[in-house]
Coordinates of C-alpha atoms and ligand atoms in Angstrom, one line a residue:
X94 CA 0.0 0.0 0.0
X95 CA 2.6 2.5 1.1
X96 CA 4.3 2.0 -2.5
X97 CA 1.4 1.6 -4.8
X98 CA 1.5 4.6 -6.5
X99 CA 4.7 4.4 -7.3
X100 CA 4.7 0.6 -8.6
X101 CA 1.7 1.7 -10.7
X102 CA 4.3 4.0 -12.8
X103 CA 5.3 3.4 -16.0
X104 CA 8.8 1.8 -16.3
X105 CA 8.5 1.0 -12.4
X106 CA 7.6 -2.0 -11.2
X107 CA 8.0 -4.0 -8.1
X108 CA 11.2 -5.3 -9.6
X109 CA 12.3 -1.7 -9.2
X110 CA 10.8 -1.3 -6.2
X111 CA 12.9 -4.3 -4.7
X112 CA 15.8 -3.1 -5.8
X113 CA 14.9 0.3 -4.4
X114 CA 14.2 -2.1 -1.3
X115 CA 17.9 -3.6 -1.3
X116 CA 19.9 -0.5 -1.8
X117 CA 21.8 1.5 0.9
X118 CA 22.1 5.4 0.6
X119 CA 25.0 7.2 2.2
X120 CA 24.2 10.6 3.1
X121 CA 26.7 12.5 3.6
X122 CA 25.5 16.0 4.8
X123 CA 21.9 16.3 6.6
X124 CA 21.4 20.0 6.5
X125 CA 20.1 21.6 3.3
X126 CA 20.3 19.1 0.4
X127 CA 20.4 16.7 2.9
X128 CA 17.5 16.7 4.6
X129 CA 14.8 16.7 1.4
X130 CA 17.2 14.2 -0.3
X131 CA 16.7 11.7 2.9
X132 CA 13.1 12.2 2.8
X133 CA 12.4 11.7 0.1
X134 CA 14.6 8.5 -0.3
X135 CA 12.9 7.1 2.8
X136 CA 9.5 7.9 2.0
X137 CA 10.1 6.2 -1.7
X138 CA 11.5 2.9 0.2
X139 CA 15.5 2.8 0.1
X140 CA 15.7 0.1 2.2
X141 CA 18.8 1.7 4.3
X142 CA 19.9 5.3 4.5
X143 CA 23.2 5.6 6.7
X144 CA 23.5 10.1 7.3
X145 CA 26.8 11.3 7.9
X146 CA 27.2 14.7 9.8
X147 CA 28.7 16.2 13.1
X148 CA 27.1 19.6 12.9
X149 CA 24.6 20.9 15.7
X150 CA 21.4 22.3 14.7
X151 CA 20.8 26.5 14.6
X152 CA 18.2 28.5 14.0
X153 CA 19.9 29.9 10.9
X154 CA 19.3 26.7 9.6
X155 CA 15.1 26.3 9.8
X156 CA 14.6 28.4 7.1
X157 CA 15.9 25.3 4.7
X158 CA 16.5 22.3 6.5
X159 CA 13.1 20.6 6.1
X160 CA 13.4 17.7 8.8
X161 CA 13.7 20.1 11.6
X162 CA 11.9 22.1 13.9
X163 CA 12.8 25.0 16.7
X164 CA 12.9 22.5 19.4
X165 CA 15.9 20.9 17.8
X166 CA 18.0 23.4 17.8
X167 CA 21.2 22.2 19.5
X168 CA 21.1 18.9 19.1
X169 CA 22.9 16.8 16.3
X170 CA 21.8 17.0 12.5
X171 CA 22.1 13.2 11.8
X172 CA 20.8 11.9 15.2
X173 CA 17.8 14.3 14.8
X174 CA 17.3 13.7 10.9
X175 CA 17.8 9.8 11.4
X176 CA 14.8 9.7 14.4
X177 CA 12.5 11.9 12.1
X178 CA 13.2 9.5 8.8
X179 CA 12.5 6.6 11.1
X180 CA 8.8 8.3 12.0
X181 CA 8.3 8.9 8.2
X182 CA 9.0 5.1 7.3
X183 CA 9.0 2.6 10.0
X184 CA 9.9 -0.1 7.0
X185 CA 13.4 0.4 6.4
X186 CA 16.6 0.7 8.0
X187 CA 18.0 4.4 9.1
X188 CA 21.1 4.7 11.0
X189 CA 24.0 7.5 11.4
X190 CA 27.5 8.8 12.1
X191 CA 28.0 12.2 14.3
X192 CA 31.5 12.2 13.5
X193 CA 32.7 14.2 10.6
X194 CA 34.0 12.4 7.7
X195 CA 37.7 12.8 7.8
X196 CA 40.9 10.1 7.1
X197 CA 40.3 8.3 10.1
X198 CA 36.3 7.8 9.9
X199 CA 36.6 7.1 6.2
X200 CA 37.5 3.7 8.0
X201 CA 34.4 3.5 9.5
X202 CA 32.5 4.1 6.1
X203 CA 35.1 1.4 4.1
X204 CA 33.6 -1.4 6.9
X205 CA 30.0 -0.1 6.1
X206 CA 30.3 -0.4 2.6
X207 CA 32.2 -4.0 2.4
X208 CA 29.1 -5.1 5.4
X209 CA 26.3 -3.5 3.0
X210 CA 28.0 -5.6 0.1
X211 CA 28.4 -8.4 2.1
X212 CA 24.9 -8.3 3.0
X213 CA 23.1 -7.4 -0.3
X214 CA 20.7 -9.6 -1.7
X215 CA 21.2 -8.3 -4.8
X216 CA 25.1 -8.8 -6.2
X217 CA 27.4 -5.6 -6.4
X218 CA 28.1 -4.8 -10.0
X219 CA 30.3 -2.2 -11.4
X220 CA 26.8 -1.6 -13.9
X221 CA 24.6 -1.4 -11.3
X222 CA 25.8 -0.7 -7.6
X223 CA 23.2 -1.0 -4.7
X224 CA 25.5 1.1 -2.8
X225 CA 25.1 4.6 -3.5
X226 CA 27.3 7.7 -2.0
X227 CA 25.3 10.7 -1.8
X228 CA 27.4 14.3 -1.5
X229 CA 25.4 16.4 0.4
X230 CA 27.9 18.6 1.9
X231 CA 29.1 22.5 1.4
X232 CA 32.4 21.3 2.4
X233 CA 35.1 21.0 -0.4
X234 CA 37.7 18.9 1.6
X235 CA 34.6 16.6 2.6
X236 CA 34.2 16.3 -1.4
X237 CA 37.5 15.8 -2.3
X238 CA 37.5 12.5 0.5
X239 CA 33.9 11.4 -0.8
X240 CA 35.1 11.4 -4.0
X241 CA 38.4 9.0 -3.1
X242 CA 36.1 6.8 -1.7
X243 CA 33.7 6.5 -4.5
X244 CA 37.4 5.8 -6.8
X245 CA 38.6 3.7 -4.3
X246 CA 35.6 1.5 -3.9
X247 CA 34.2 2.2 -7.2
X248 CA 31.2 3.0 -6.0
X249 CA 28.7 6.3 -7.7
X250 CA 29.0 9.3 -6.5
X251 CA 26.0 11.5 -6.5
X252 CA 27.0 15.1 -6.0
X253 CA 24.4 17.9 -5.6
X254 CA 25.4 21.8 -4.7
X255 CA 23.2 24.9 -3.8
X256 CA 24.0 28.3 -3.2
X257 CA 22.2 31.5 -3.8
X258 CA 19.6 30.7 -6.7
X259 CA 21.6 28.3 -8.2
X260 CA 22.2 24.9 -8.1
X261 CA 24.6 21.7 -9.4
X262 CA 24.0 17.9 -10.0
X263 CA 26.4 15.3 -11.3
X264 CA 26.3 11.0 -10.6
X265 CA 30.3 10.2 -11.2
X266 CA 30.9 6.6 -11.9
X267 CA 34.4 6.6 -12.5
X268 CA 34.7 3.2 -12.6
X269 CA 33.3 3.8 -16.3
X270 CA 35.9 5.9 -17.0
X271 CA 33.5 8.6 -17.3
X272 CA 35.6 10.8 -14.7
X273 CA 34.8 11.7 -11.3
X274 CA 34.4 14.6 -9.2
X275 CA 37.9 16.0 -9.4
X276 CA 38.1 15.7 -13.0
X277 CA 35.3 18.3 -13.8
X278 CA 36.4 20.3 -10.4
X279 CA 40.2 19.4 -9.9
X280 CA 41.7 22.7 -11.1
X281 CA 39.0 25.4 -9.3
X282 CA 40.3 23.1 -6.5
X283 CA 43.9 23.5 -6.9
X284 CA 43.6 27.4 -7.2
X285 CA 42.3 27.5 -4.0
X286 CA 40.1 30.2 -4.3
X287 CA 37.6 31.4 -1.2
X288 CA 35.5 28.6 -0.9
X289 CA 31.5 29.9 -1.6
X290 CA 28.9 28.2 1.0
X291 CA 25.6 29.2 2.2
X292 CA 27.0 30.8 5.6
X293 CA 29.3 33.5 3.8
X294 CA 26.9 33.6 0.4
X295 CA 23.5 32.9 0.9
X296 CA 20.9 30.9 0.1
X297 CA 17.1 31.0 -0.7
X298 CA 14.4 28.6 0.9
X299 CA 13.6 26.8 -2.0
X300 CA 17.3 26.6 -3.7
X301 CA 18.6 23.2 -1.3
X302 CA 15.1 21.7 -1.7
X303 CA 14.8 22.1 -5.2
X304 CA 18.5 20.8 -5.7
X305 CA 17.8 17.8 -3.0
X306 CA 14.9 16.5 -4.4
X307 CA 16.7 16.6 -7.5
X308 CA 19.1 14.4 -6.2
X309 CA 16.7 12.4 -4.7
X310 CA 15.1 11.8 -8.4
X311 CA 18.3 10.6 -9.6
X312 CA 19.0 8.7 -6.6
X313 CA 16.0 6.5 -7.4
X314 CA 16.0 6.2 -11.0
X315 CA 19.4 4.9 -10.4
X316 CA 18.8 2.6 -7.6
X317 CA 15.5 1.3 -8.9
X318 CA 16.4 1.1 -12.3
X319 CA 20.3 1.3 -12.7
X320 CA 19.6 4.9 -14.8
X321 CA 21.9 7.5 -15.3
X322 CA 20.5 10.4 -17.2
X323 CA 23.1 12.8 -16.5
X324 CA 26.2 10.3 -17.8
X325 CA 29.0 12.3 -18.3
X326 CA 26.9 15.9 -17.3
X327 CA 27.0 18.3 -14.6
X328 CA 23.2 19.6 -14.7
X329 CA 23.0 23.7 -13.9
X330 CA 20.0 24.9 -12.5
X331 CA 19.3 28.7 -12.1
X332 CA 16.3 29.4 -10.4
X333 CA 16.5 33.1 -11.0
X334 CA 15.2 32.6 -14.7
X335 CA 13.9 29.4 -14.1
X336 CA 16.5 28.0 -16.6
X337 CA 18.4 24.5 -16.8
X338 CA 21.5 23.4 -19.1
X339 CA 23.7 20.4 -18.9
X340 CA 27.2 20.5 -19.5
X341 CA 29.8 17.6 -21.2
X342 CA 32.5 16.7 -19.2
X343 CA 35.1 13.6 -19.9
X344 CA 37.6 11.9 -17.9
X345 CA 41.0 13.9 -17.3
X346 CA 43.6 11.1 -17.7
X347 CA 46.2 13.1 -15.5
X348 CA 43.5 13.5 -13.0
X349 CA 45.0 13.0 -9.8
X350 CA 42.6 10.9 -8.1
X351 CA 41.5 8.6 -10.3
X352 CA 44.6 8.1 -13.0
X353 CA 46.4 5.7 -11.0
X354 CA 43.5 3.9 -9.6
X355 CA 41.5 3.1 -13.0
X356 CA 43.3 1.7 -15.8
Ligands
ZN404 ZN1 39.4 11.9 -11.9

């Protein structure tokens, strides 16, 4: 019942929905792309959703993340966002990490990840992972080690960004030598320039949701159905004029991260 309208789509069945069923999300982030990403991830039935984040909740920070309410202010983003995602869909599995994802809790996620595959029902294939990595951060050094992991374990990575009125989308599967995240991003990273985030740049209401739930549809078209419109595309949203274009990118075979590690 809880999934009928969504089996009753066209192209999704309750193949889909199983696979939907047997797939793990790992949120990195539960703040503003975060939390309508989760939602809506839970409410559409991924069986487990691990979040990922250290950060306390403040009242600068109602007016966009949507899982939250003025009585949570001060307490932990993931503990919070995991007991509100467990009240939305009692049927799947939600846990979390308050520990900030760094070299020495990337450990942490590697034993996670070889458990989840270890675990799945369905096998692990380089075409169609059940293990999904979700960027959901404003962090760039957060990225960059999101982004090792997904080379590393050859696993998608599906990065989302928001600032202002405008917003980014991109699902990296390196493994298909398609490049990853510091292909496209690698040299903007190297010049070091001030890092834009919501605190020092601003951000409207609807910019995170919008750019969340965006992620989210991508999220299940690719864990349903093993989709990935945006191959090789960085999506560009600009909410000012209401306007969308997708750029090419290719793999940088110098790239740094993931030269030595794909052939
Ligand atoms: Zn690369």
């Amino acid at each position: 019942m809880r999934y009928a309208r969504q089996v009753l789509l066209d192209g999704w069945d309750v193949s889909a929905q199983v696979r939907l069923k047997a797939s793990t999300a790992i949120i990195v982030g539960a703040g503003g792309l975060g939390c309508p990403a989760s939602e809506t991830l839970a409410r559409a039935g991924v069986g487990h959703i691990h979040l990922i984040d250290d950060d306390t909740i403040e009242m600068s920070n109602l007016q966009r993340q949507t899982l939250f309410t003025a009585s949570n202010v001060g307490q932990n983003k993931a503990e919070t966002a995991s007991e509100v995602l467990n009240q939305i869909n009692p049927l799947i599995e939600v846990s979390y990490s308050m520990q900030r994802l760094d070299a020495q809790s990337m450990d942490d996620l590697s034993d996670l990840i070889a458990q989840k595959r270890h675990e799945s029902l369905v096998p692990h294939s380089a075409d169609h992972s059940t293990i999904l990595l979700l960027d959901c951060t404003d962090n760039f050094a957060i990225r960059q080690l999101l982004n090792e992991i997904s080379v590393v374990e050859r696993l998608p990575l599906l990065s989302a960004s928001a600032i202002a009125m405008t917003g980014q989308l991109a699902l990296y599967e390196p493994y298909k030598n398609t490049g990853c995240y510091y292909c496209v991003f690698g040299e903007i990273l190297t010049n070091k320039s001030v890092e834009q985030n919501c605190a020092n740049s601003g951000v409207l209401a609807s910019t995170t949701t919008v750019m969340g739930n965006m992620q989210a549809n991508l999220a299940l078209q690719y864990l349903g159905l093993g989709h990935n419109p945006l191959s090789g595309q960085l999506l560009n949203w600009d909410g000012k004029h209401m306007s969308q274009h997708n750029l090419r990118f290719k793999r940088d075979y110098s790239c740094k991260v993931c030269a030595g590690q794909i052939g």
